[in-house]
Amino acid sequence: MLSMTPAFWYSPTRFSKKFVLPSSEMCSMKSNGFSEPYTWWWRENMSTVHIIPSAAMSDKKCVFVTGGAGYIGSHCCVELLNAGYDVIAIDNFANSRHTDSGEAPSLKRVEEITGKKLTFYQCDLLDINRVDEIFSKHHIDYVIHFAAIKAVGESMQFPLKYYKNNVIGTINLVEVMKEHNVYQMVFSSSCCVYGDPEHLPITEDHPTGNVTNVYGRTKYLIEEMLKDLTHAEPRWNIISLRYFNPVGAHPSGRIGEDPTKNFSNLMPYIAQVALGNKPHVEVFGGDYNTPDGTGVRDYIHIMDLASGHVAALSRLSQEHFRYKTYNLGTGEGVSVKQLAAMFERVTGRPVPCAIRPRRAGDIVSMFANATLAREELGWTAKRTLEDMCRDMWRWQTQNPRGYQDDCDSPATNGALPASKLANGAGLTNGATNGATNGVSTANGVSNGANGH
Ligand code: NAD
Ligand code: UD1
């Protein structure tokens, strides 16, 4: 066995496990027949010692992104890379596309957009050993935890699946973080933790927990768990970001939303109407106590949401507050009819609306007070409703099959004409949405069911 002398500590807070060799010793390792992987490791006195090449030493901070191949995760990776972070992303492809070789087409396109590389691993958070193994290979400074399953209807049908994936997945993550002395995290929460609003706009101190669906309850439970954890163990520094309604796509038109599960949200449905694949928007309720009688939400451009995460990381690095929550929204309520009208104006395509009965469990009106994020994160949403519609439309029209073209093997590529897959055949809406979700093939070829 080679005898190694630690030359300097890799990180002052992590010296118990990691050290770096000077380049002279790395050279001697190479001349001893070692190839040059990124990380060398071996066992010594029953504890794993990681030898990291000096090249890995840099001032760049490294962010571990769970659920990185998904809608919000992929857009956030663009902002992280542009902000100068190194990114290690994982995903189990429960709701995102992958190639036969286990790559994430969304993240390949992220690299193309930014001109920067990231590291991706196919990994399930429920596989704690694999998560631990990945943490062992990298020096991680922050975690952004997007990975979750989120179909509301399905969560009511299969509650244990949701509690297991979302809650146990988070427990595994936090345990591994602790094991590796990583204590800084941004967690993807949702405005749904507020339940039916008692006042509008919603501030962060609005009561939480009165949530009517299992998906939302997993978010609430995780928030409570993280609060307890940071209370008990002072080293933690965690921000929960409560997203309002993210829509749109990266302005390049190269990345956007392309889930493997059916979805039921308004904006993708409106896009299908504009494409001519649906005759009209089914508006759930026209007699609410809102200016035009239709439901009101706070739609936020996905790139604004993404930049909110970079702002949150910056805040984590500046102050140790243990636990904080922030709303990420624009602060403006937009009705179903207003969104449809804007989409019509931006695309020049008709978007007729037909009033239907109210959707069971729907909230009438929900929009954020985003002042706290402005004051403490220095963040505000900059993009307009018009930007949201225009960027969504660009993604939709430039990628009628979503990421499918990147997933097909050369033999099957192009076998199905885009027109066949762009018919929105599986796009569902209404109160039963999500109840039949969860069907995806091993290689993600069940696409088109989402309307792309
Ligand atoms: P998404 O489904 O597009 O992305 C989530 C990703 O996590 C998917 O790629 C999925 O494959 C992955 N994943 C799920 N379980 C995993 C596991 N056990 N291990 C590894 N990967 C796993 O969803 P999104 O819209 O990007 O949402 C990201 C996060 O934001 C989620 O936590 C979601 O609950 C939350 N959120 C989303 C919205 C929204 O409207 N999109 C609103 C509020 C909160
Ligand atoms: C959904 C999710 C919620 C998530 C939130 C943010 C459900 C039940 N809830 O809620 O968990 O946190 O997105 O992304 O899926 N509408 C129509 N016709 C349609 C679709 C929607 O009129 O075909 C209306 C709804 O009644 C609502 C508005 O459009 O007033 C927005 O609906 P949707 O996009 O589903 O978002 P949320 O209801 O906010």
Coordinates of C-alpha atoms and ligand atoms in Angstrom, one line a residue:
M1 CA 0.0 0.0 0.0
L2 CA 1.2 3.5 -0.8
S3 CA 2.1 5.7 2.1
M4 CA 0.6 9.1 1.7
T5 CA 1.3 12.3 3.6
P6 CA -1.5 14.8 3.8
A7 CA -0.2 18.0 2.5
F8 CA -2.9 20.4 3.4
W9 CA -6.5 20.0 4.6
Y10 CA -9.0 20.1 1.8
S11 CA -11.4 22.0 3.9
P12 CA -10.9 23.3 7.4
T13 CA -14.3 22.0 8.5
R14 CA -13.8 18.6 7.0
F15 CA -10.3 17.6 7.9
S16 CA -11.4 14.4 9.7
K17 CA -11.9 12.7 6.4
K18 CA -10.5 14.5 3.4
F19 CA -7.0 15.6 2.4
V20 CA -5.3 16.5 -0.8
L21 CA -1.9 15.4 -2.1
P22 CA 0.6 17.8 -3.5
S23 CA 1.1 17.4 -7.2
S24 CA 4.5 15.7 -6.6
E25 CA 2.8 12.8 -4.8
M26 CA 0.0 12.7 -7.4
C27 CA 2.8 12.3 -10.0
S28 CA 4.3 9.5 -8.0
M29 CA 0.9 7.8 -7.9
K30 CA 0.6 8.0 -11.6
S31 CA 4.1 6.6 -12.1
N32 CA 3.0 3.7 -9.8
G33 CA 0.5 2.7 -12.4
F34 CA -2.6 4.6 -11.2
S35 CA -4.8 6.0 -13.9
E36 CA -6.2 9.4 -13.3
P37 CA -9.8 9.4 -12.2
Y38 CA -11.1 12.5 -10.6
T39 CA -11.0 11.1 -7.1
W40 CA -8.8 8.4 -5.6
W41 CA -10.0 6.6 -2.4
W42 CA -9.1 3.6 -0.4
R43 CA -9.8 2.2 3.1
E44 CA -7.5 2.9 6.0
N45 CA -8.3 1.7 9.6
M46 CA -11.8 0.9 8.5
S47 CA -12.6 4.5 7.5
T48 CA -12.7 5.8 4.0
V49 CA -10.0 8.3 3.1
H50 CA -10.6 10.3 0.0
I51 CA -7.7 11.6 -2.0
I52 CA -8.7 14.5 -4.3
P53 CA -6.4 15.8 -7.0
S54 CA -5.2 19.3 -6.5
A55 CA -6.9 20.3 -9.7
A56 CA -10.2 20.0 -7.8
M57 CA -9.1 22.7 -5.4
S58 CA -10.8 25.9 -6.5
D59 CA -12.6 28.8 -5.0
K60 CA -15.7 27.7 -6.9
K61 CA -18.5 26.5 -4.6
C62 CA -20.2 23.2 -5.5
V63 CA -23.9 22.7 -5.3
F64 CA -25.5 19.3 -5.1
V65 CA -28.9 19.4 -7.0
T66 CA -31.5 16.7 -6.4
G67 CA -34.1 16.3 -9.1
G68 CA -31.8 18.3 -11.4
A69 CA -33.2 16.8 -14.6
G70 CA -36.7 18.0 -13.9
Y71 CA -38.5 21.2 -14.9
I72 CA -37.3 23.6 -12.1
G73 CA -34.1 21.8 -11.5
S74 CA -32.8 22.1 -15.0
H75 CA -33.6 25.8 -15.3
C76 CA -31.9 26.4 -11.9
C77 CA -28.8 24.5 -13.2
V78 CA -28.5 27.2 -15.9
E79 CA -28.5 29.9 -13.3
L80 CA -26.1 28.1 -11.0
L81 CA -23.6 27.5 -13.8
N82 CA -23.9 31.1 -15.0
A83 CA -23.4 32.3 -11.5
G84 CA -20.1 30.4 -11.4
Y85 CA -21.1 27.4 -9.2
D86 CA -20.0 23.8 -9.9
V87 CA -23.0 21.6 -10.2
I88 CA -23.5 17.9 -9.2
A89 CA -27.0 16.9 -10.2
I90 CA -28.8 13.7 -9.5
D91 CA -32.2 12.3 -10.7
N92 CA -33.9 9.0 -10.8
F93 CA -36.0 10.0 -13.8
A94 CA -39.3 9.4 -12.1
N95 CA -40.7 12.4 -13.9
S96 CA -38.0 13.4 -16.4
R97 CA -36.6 12.1 -19.7
H98 CA -33.5 10.1 -20.1
T99 CA -31.5 8.5 -22.9
D100 CA -30.7 4.8 -23.1
S101 CA -27.3 5.4 -21.6
G102 CA -28.9 7.1 -18.5
E103 CA -28.2 10.7 -19.4
A104 CA -30.5 13.6 -18.9
P105 CA -31.3 15.4 -22.2
S106 CA -32.5 18.5 -20.2
L107 CA -29.1 18.8 -18.6
K108 CA -27.2 18.2 -21.8
R109 CA -29.1 21.2 -23.2
V110 CA -28.2 23.1 -20.0
E111 CA -24.6 22.5 -20.8
E112 CA -25.2 23.7 -24.4
I113 CA -26.9 26.9 -23.2
T114 CA -24.3 27.8 -20.7
G115 CA -21.2 26.4 -22.4
K116 CA -20.3 24.9 -19.1
K117 CA -20.2 21.3 -17.9
L118 CA -22.0 19.8 -14.9
T119 CA -21.7 16.3 -13.4
F120 CA -24.8 14.1 -13.5
Y121 CA -25.6 10.8 -11.7
Q122 CA -28.7 8.7 -12.2
C123 CA -29.5 8.2 -8.5
D124 CA -32.6 7.6 -6.4
L125 CA -32.7 9.4 -3.0
L126 CA -34.2 6.3 -1.5
D127 CA -30.9 4.5 -2.2
I128 CA -29.0 6.1 0.6
N129 CA -25.7 4.2 -0.1
R130 CA -25.6 5.6 -3.6
V131 CA -26.2 9.1 -2.4
D132 CA -23.4 8.6 0.2
E133 CA -21.1 7.3 -2.5
I134 CA -21.7 10.4 -4.6
F135 CA -21.1 12.7 -1.6
S136 CA -17.8 10.9 -1.0
K137 CA -16.6 11.7 -4.5
H138 CA -17.1 15.4 -4.3
H139 CA -16.6 18.3 -2.1
I140 CA -20.1 19.7 -1.7
D141 CA -20.8 23.1 -0.2
Y142 CA -24.6 23.4 -0.7
V143 CA -27.6 21.3 -1.5
I144 CA -30.7 22.4 -3.5
H145 CA -33.4 19.7 -2.9
F146 CA -35.9 19.7 -5.8
A147 CA -36.5 15.9 -6.0
A148 CA -40.1 15.0 -5.2
I149 CA -43.1 13.6 -6.9
K150 CA -45.8 16.1 -7.2
A151 CA -49.0 14.8 -8.9
V152 CA -51.8 15.9 -6.5
G153 CA -54.4 13.3 -7.7
E154 CA -51.9 10.4 -7.6
S155 CA -50.8 11.4 -4.1
M156 CA -54.4 10.9 -2.9
Q157 CA -54.5 7.5 -4.4
F158 CA -51.0 6.3 -3.3
P159 CA -50.2 8.2 -0.2
L160 CA -47.5 5.9 1.0
K161 CA -45.6 6.3 -2.3
Y162 CA -45.6 10.0 -1.7
Y163 CA -44.6 10.0 1.9
K164 CA -41.9 7.4 1.2
N165 CA -40.4 9.2 -1.8
N166 CA -40.7 12.8 -0.6
V167 CA -40.3 12.5 3.2
I168 CA -37.9 9.5 3.5
G169 CA -36.0 10.7 0.4
T170 CA -35.4 14.0 2.3
I171 CA -34.4 12.2 5.5
N172 CA -31.9 10.1 3.6
L173 CA -30.5 13.3 2.0
V174 CA -30.2 15.1 5.3
E175 CA -28.5 12.1 6.9
V176 CA -25.9 11.9 4.2
M177 CA -25.3 15.6 4.3
K178 CA -24.7 15.4 8.0
E179 CA -22.3 12.5 7.5
H180 CA -20.3 14.6 5.1
N181 CA -20.5 17.8 7.1
V182 CA -22.7 19.6 4.6
Y183 CA -25.2 21.8 6.5
Q184 CA -26.5 24.3 4.0
M185 CA -29.6 23.5 2.0
V186 CA -32.3 25.1 -0.1
F187 CA -35.6 23.2 0.0
S188 CA -38.3 23.3 -2.7
S189 CA -41.5 24.0 -0.9
S190 CA -44.8 25.2 -2.2
C191 CA -47.4 27.9 -1.6
C192 CA -49.8 24.9 -1.1
V193 CA -48.5 24.7 2.5
Y194 CA -50.7 27.8 3.3
G195 CA -53.9 26.0 2.4
D196 CA -56.9 28.2 1.8
P197 CA -55.5 31.8 2.4
E198 CA -56.8 33.7 5.4
H199 CA -55.5 36.9 4.0
L200 CA -54.0 38.1 0.6
P201 CA -51.3 38.7 -0.4
I202 CA -49.8 35.8 1.6
T203 CA -46.9 36.6 3.8
E204 CA -44.5 33.9 5.2
D205 CA -46.1 34.2 8.6
H206 CA -49.5 33.0 7.3
P207 CA -50.5 29.8 9.1
T208 CA -49.4 26.6 7.4
G209 CA -50.5 23.0 7.5
N210 CA -54.2 23.2 6.6
V211 CA -53.4 21.3 3.4
T212 CA -56.0 19.2 1.7
N213 CA -53.9 16.8 -0.4
V214 CA -51.1 14.3 0.4
Y215 CA -48.5 15.9 -1.9
G216 CA -49.0 19.2 -0.1
R217 CA -48.8 17.5 3.2
T218 CA -45.4 16.0 2.4
K219 CA -44.1 19.5 1.7
Y220 CA -45.6 20.7 5.0
L221 CA -44.2 17.7 6.9
I222 CA -40.7 18.3 5.5
E223 CA -40.8 22.0 6.4
E224 CA -41.7 21.0 9.9
M225 CA -39.0 18.3 10.0
L226 CA -36.4 20.8 8.8
K227 CA -37.5 23.3 11.4
D228 CA -37.1 20.7 14.2
L229 CA -33.7 19.7 12.8
T230 CA -32.3 23.2 12.7
H231 CA -33.7 23.8 16.2
A232 CA -32.0 20.7 17.6
E233 CA -28.7 21.0 15.7
P234 CA -27.3 24.5 15.4
R235 CA -24.9 23.8 12.5
W236 CA -27.8 23.6 10.0
N237 CA -28.6 26.6 7.7
I238 CA -31.7 25.9 5.6
I239 CA -34.0 28.0 3.4
S240 CA -37.4 26.7 2.4
L241 CA -38.6 28.5 -0.8
R242 CA -42.3 28.5 -1.2
Y243 CA -42.9 28.6 -4.9
F244 CA -46.1 30.0 -6.3
N245 CA -47.0 29.0 -9.9
P246 CA -43.9 28.5 -12.0
V247 CA -44.6 28.7 -15.8
G248 CA -42.7 29.4 -19.0
A249 CA -39.3 28.2 -20.2
H250 CA -35.8 29.3 -20.8
P251 CA -35.8 32.1 -23.5
S252 CA -33.6 30.1 -25.8
G253 CA -36.4 27.6 -26.3
R254 CA -34.0 24.8 -25.6
I255 CA -35.3 23.7 -22.2
G256 CA -38.8 23.6 -20.8
E257 CA -41.2 21.4 -19.0
D258 CA -41.4 17.8 -20.3
P259 CA -42.6 15.5 -17.6
T260 CA -43.2 11.8 -18.0
K261 CA -46.4 11.9 -15.9
N262 CA -49.5 13.6 -17.1
F263 CA -50.0 17.1 -15.8
S264 CA -53.0 19.2 -15.2
N265 CA -51.8 22.7 -14.9
L266 CA -53.4 25.6 -16.7
M267 CA -50.6 27.0 -18.8
P268 CA -49.7 23.8 -20.7
Y269 CA -53.4 23.3 -21.3
I270 CA -53.7 26.8 -22.8
A271 CA -50.7 26.0 -25.0
Q272 CA -52.6 23.0 -26.3
V273 CA -55.6 25.1 -27.2
A274 CA -53.3 27.6 -29.0
L275 CA -51.8 24.8 -30.9
G276 CA -55.2 23.7 -32.0
N277 CA -55.0 20.4 -30.2
K278 CA -57.9 21.3 -27.9
P279 CA -61.0 23.3 -28.8
H280 CA -61.0 25.5 -25.7
V281 CA -59.7 26.1 -22.2
E282 CA -62.0 24.3 -19.7
V283 CA -62.2 27.0 -17.1
F284 CA -62.9 25.5 -13.7
G285 CA -65.4 28.0 -12.2
G286 CA -66.7 31.3 -13.6
D287 CA -68.5 32.5 -10.5
Y288 CA -65.8 33.0 -7.9
N289 CA -65.5 36.2 -6.0
T290 CA -62.7 37.5 -8.2
P291 CA -62.7 40.4 -10.7
D292 CA -63.8 38.2 -13.7
G293 CA -65.2 35.2 -11.7
T294 CA -62.3 32.9 -12.6
G295 CA -59.5 31.5 -10.3
V296 CA -56.5 33.8 -9.5
R297 CA -52.9 32.7 -9.2
D298 CA -49.4 34.2 -8.9
Y299 CA -47.7 32.9 -12.1
I300 CA -43.9 33.3 -12.0
H301 CA -41.4 32.9 -14.8
I302 CA -39.3 29.8 -14.4
M303 CA -36.1 31.8 -14.8
D304 CA -37.1 34.2 -12.1
L305 CA -37.7 31.2 -9.9
A306 CA -34.3 29.8 -10.8
S307 CA -32.5 33.1 -10.0
G308 CA -34.3 33.0 -6.6
H309 CA -32.3 29.9 -5.7
V310 CA -29.0 31.6 -6.5
A311 CA -30.1 34.5 -4.3
A312 CA -30.9 32.0 -1.5
L313 CA -27.5 30.4 -1.7
S314 CA -25.9 33.8 -1.5
R315 CA -27.9 34.5 1.7
L316 CA -26.9 31.1 3.2
S317 CA -23.3 32.0 2.7
Q318 CA -23.7 35.4 4.4
E319 CA -25.6 34.6 7.6
H320 CA -26.2 31.7 9.8
F321 CA -29.9 31.9 10.7
R322 CA -30.6 28.1 10.9
Y323 CA -34.0 28.2 9.2
K324 CA -35.9 30.6 7.0
T325 CA -38.8 30.5 4.6
Y326 CA -39.4 32.8 1.7
N327 CA -42.2 33.2 -0.9
L328 CA -41.1 33.2 -4.5
G329 CA -43.8 34.9 -6.5
T330 CA -44.4 38.1 -8.4
G331 CA -47.0 39.4 -5.9
E332 CA -49.5 39.8 -8.7
G333 CA -52.7 37.8 -9.0
V334 CA -53.7 36.8 -12.6
S335 CA -57.0 35.1 -13.5
V336 CA -57.6 32.2 -15.8
K337 CA -59.2 34.4 -18.3
Q338 CA -56.4 37.0 -18.1
L339 CA -53.8 34.3 -18.7
A340 CA -55.7 32.9 -21.7
A341 CA -56.1 36.4 -23.1
M342 CA -52.4 37.1 -22.8
F343 CA -51.5 33.8 -24.5
E344 CA -53.8 34.7 -27.3
R345 CA -52.2 38.1 -27.7
V346 CA -48.6 36.8 -27.6
T347 CA -49.2 33.9 -30.0
G348 CA -51.7 35.4 -32.3
R349 CA -53.7 32.1 -32.0
P350 CA -57.2 31.9 -30.7
V351 CA -57.6 30.7 -27.1
P352 CA -61.3 30.4 -26.4
C353 CA -62.5 29.7 -22.9
A354 CA -65.5 27.6 -21.8
I355 CA -66.7 27.9 -18.2
R356 CA -67.1 24.6 -16.5
P357 CA -68.0 23.6 -12.9
R358 CA -65.5 24.4 -10.2
R359 CA -62.7 21.9 -9.6
A360 CA -63.0 20.2 -6.3
G361 CA -60.6 21.4 -3.7
D362 CA -59.5 24.4 -5.8
I363 CA -58.4 27.6 -4.0
V364 CA -60.2 30.7 -5.2
S365 CA -57.3 33.2 -5.1
M366 CA -53.7 32.8 -4.1
F367 CA -50.8 35.3 -4.6
A368 CA -47.7 36.2 -2.7
N369 CA -46.4 39.0 -0.7
A370 CA -42.8 38.7 -2.0
T371 CA -41.4 41.6 0.1
L372 CA -39.3 39.4 2.4
A373 CA -37.4 37.9 -0.5
R374 CA -36.8 41.4 -1.9
E375 CA -35.5 42.7 1.4
E376 CA -33.5 39.7 2.6
L377 CA -32.5 37.9 -0.6
G378 CA -32.2 41.0 -2.8
W379 CA -34.4 39.1 -5.3
T380 CA -37.5 40.2 -7.2
A381 CA -39.3 38.6 -10.2
K382 CA -38.4 40.6 -13.3
R383 CA -40.2 38.9 -16.1
T384 CA -43.7 39.8 -17.2
L385 CA -46.7 37.7 -17.9
E386 CA -46.0 38.3 -21.6
D387 CA -42.5 36.9 -21.2
M388 CA -43.9 33.8 -19.5
C389 CA -46.4 33.2 -22.4
R390 CA -43.8 34.0 -25.1
D391 CA -41.1 31.7 -23.7
M392 CA -43.6 28.9 -23.1
W393 CA -44.8 29.2 -26.7
R394 CA -41.2 29.1 -28.1
W395 CA -40.4 25.9 -26.1
Q396 CA -43.7 24.3 -27.1
T397 CA -43.4 25.1 -30.8
Q398 CA -39.7 24.4 -31.2
N399 CA -39.9 21.1 -29.3
P400 CA -43.2 19.5 -30.2
R401 CA -41.9 16.2 -28.8
G402 CA -40.2 17.7 -25.8
Y403 CA -36.8 16.1 -25.3
Q404 CA -37.9 12.9 -27.1
D405 CA -35.7 13.5 -30.1
D406 CA -32.7 13.5 -27.8
C407 CA -33.8 10.3 -26.2
D408 CA -34.5 8.2 -29.3
S409 CA -31.8 5.8 -30.3
P410 CA -30.6 6.5 -33.9
A411 CA -32.6 3.5 -35.1
T412 CA -35.9 4.8 -33.9
N413 CA -35.2 8.5 -34.1
G414 CA -37.9 10.2 -36.1
A415 CA -39.9 7.0 -36.4
L416 CA -43.0 8.8 -35.1
P417 CA -43.8 12.1 -36.7
A418 CA -44.0 15.0 -34.4
S419 CA -47.6 15.7 -35.4
K420 CA -48.6 12.3 -33.9
L421 CA -47.0 13.1 -30.6
A422 CA -48.0 16.7 -30.4
N423 CA -51.7 16.0 -30.2
G424 CA -51.9 16.2 -26.5
A425 CA -53.5 12.8 -26.4
G426 CA -52.7 12.1 -22.8
L427 CA -53.0 15.7 -21.5
T428 CA -55.7 15.6 -18.8
N429 CA -57.2 18.2 -16.8
G430 CA -59.9 18.4 -14.1
A431 CA -60.4 17.0 -10.7
T432 CA -59.3 13.5 -11.5
N433 CA -55.9 14.5 -12.8
G434 CA -53.0 12.5 -11.8
A435 CA -55.0 9.6 -10.6
T436 CA -53.7 7.5 -13.5
N437 CA -50.2 8.9 -13.4
G438 CA -47.1 7.0 -12.7
V439 CA -46.9 5.2 -16.0
S440 CA -43.6 5.7 -17.7
T441 CA -41.5 3.3 -19.7
A442 CA -37.9 2.4 -18.8
N443 CA -36.5 4.6 -21.5
G444 CA -39.0 7.3 -21.4
V445 CA -40.6 6.5 -24.7
S446 CA -44.1 6.9 -23.3
N447 CA -43.9 10.6 -24.2
G448 CA -46.3 12.5 -26.1
A449 CA -48.8 11.6 -23.4
N450 CA -48.1 14.9 -22.0
G451 CA -49.0 16.8 -25.0
H452 CA -45.6 17.6 -26.4
Ligands
NAD1 P1 -40.3 17.7 -11.8 O1 -41.1 16.5 -11.6 O2 -40.1 18.3 -13.1 O3 -38.9 17.6 -11.1 C1 -38.6 16.8 -10.0 C2 -37.5 15.8 -10.4 O4 -37.2 15.0 -9.2 C3 -37.9 14.9 -11.5 O5 -37.0 14.9 -12.5 C4 -37.9 13.5 -10.8 O6 -37.5 12.5 -11.7 C5 -37.0 13.7 -9.7 N1 -37.2 12.8 -8.5 C6 -38.4 12.5 -7.9 N2 -38.2 11.6 -6.9 C7 -36.9 11.4 -6.9 C8 -36.0 10.6 -6.1 N3 -36.6 9.8 -5.1 N4 -34.7 10.5 -6.3 C9 -34.2 11.3 -7.3 N5 -34.9 12.0 -8.1 C10 -36.2 12.1 -7.9 O7 -40.9 18.8 -10.8 P2 -40.6 20.4 -10.7 O8 -41.8 21.1 -11.2 O9 -39.3 20.6 -11.3 O10 -40.6 20.5 -9.1 C11 -39.4 20.6 -8.4 C12 -39.7 20.7 -7.0 O11 -40.4 21.9 -6.8 C13 -40.5 19.6 -6.4 O12 -40.1 19.4 -5.1 C14 -41.9 20.2 -6.4 O13 -42.7 19.6 -5.4 C15 -41.6 21.6 -6.1 N6 -42.7 22.5 -6.5 C16 -43.1 22.6 -7.8 C17 -44.1 23.4 -8.3 C18 -44.5 23.4 -9.7 O14 -45.6 24.0 -10.0 N7 -43.8 22.9 -10.6 C19 -44.7 24.3 -7.4 C20 -44.3 24.2 -6.0 C21 -43.3 23.4 -5.6
UD1_2 C1 -51.3 23.4 -8.9 C2 -51.1 22.2 -7.9 C3 -50.4 22.6 -6.7 C4 -49.1 23.3 -7.0 C5 -49.4 24.5 -7.9 C6 -48.2 25.3 -8.3 C7 -53.1 20.8 -8.3 C8 -54.4 20.4 -7.8 N1 -52.4 21.7 -7.5 O1 -52.2 24.2 -8.3 O2 -50.1 21.5 -5.9 O3 -48.4 23.7 -5.9 O4 -50.1 24.0 -9.1 O5 -47.7 24.9 -9.5 O6 -52.7 20.4 -9.3 N2 -57.5 25.8 -14.3 C9 -58.6 25.8 -15.2 N3 -58.5 24.9 -16.2 C10 -57.5 24.0 -16.3 C11 -56.5 24.0 -15.4 C12 -56.5 24.9 -14.3 O7 -59.5 26.6 -15.2 O8 -57.5 23.2 -17.2 C13 -57.5 26.9 -13.2 C14 -57.6 26.3 -11.8 O9 -58.9 26.2 -11.4 C15 -56.8 27.5 -11.1 C16 -55.8 27.9 -12.1 O10 -56.3 27.5 -13.4 O11 -57.7 28.5 -10.8 C17 -54.4 27.4 -11.9 O12 -54.5 25.9 -11.9 P1 -53.2 25.0 -11.8 O13 -52.3 25.4 -12.9 O14 -53.7 23.6 -11.8 O15 -52.4 25.4 -10.5 P2 -52.9 25.4 -9.0 O16 -54.4 25.2 -8.9 O17 -52.4 26.6 -8.4

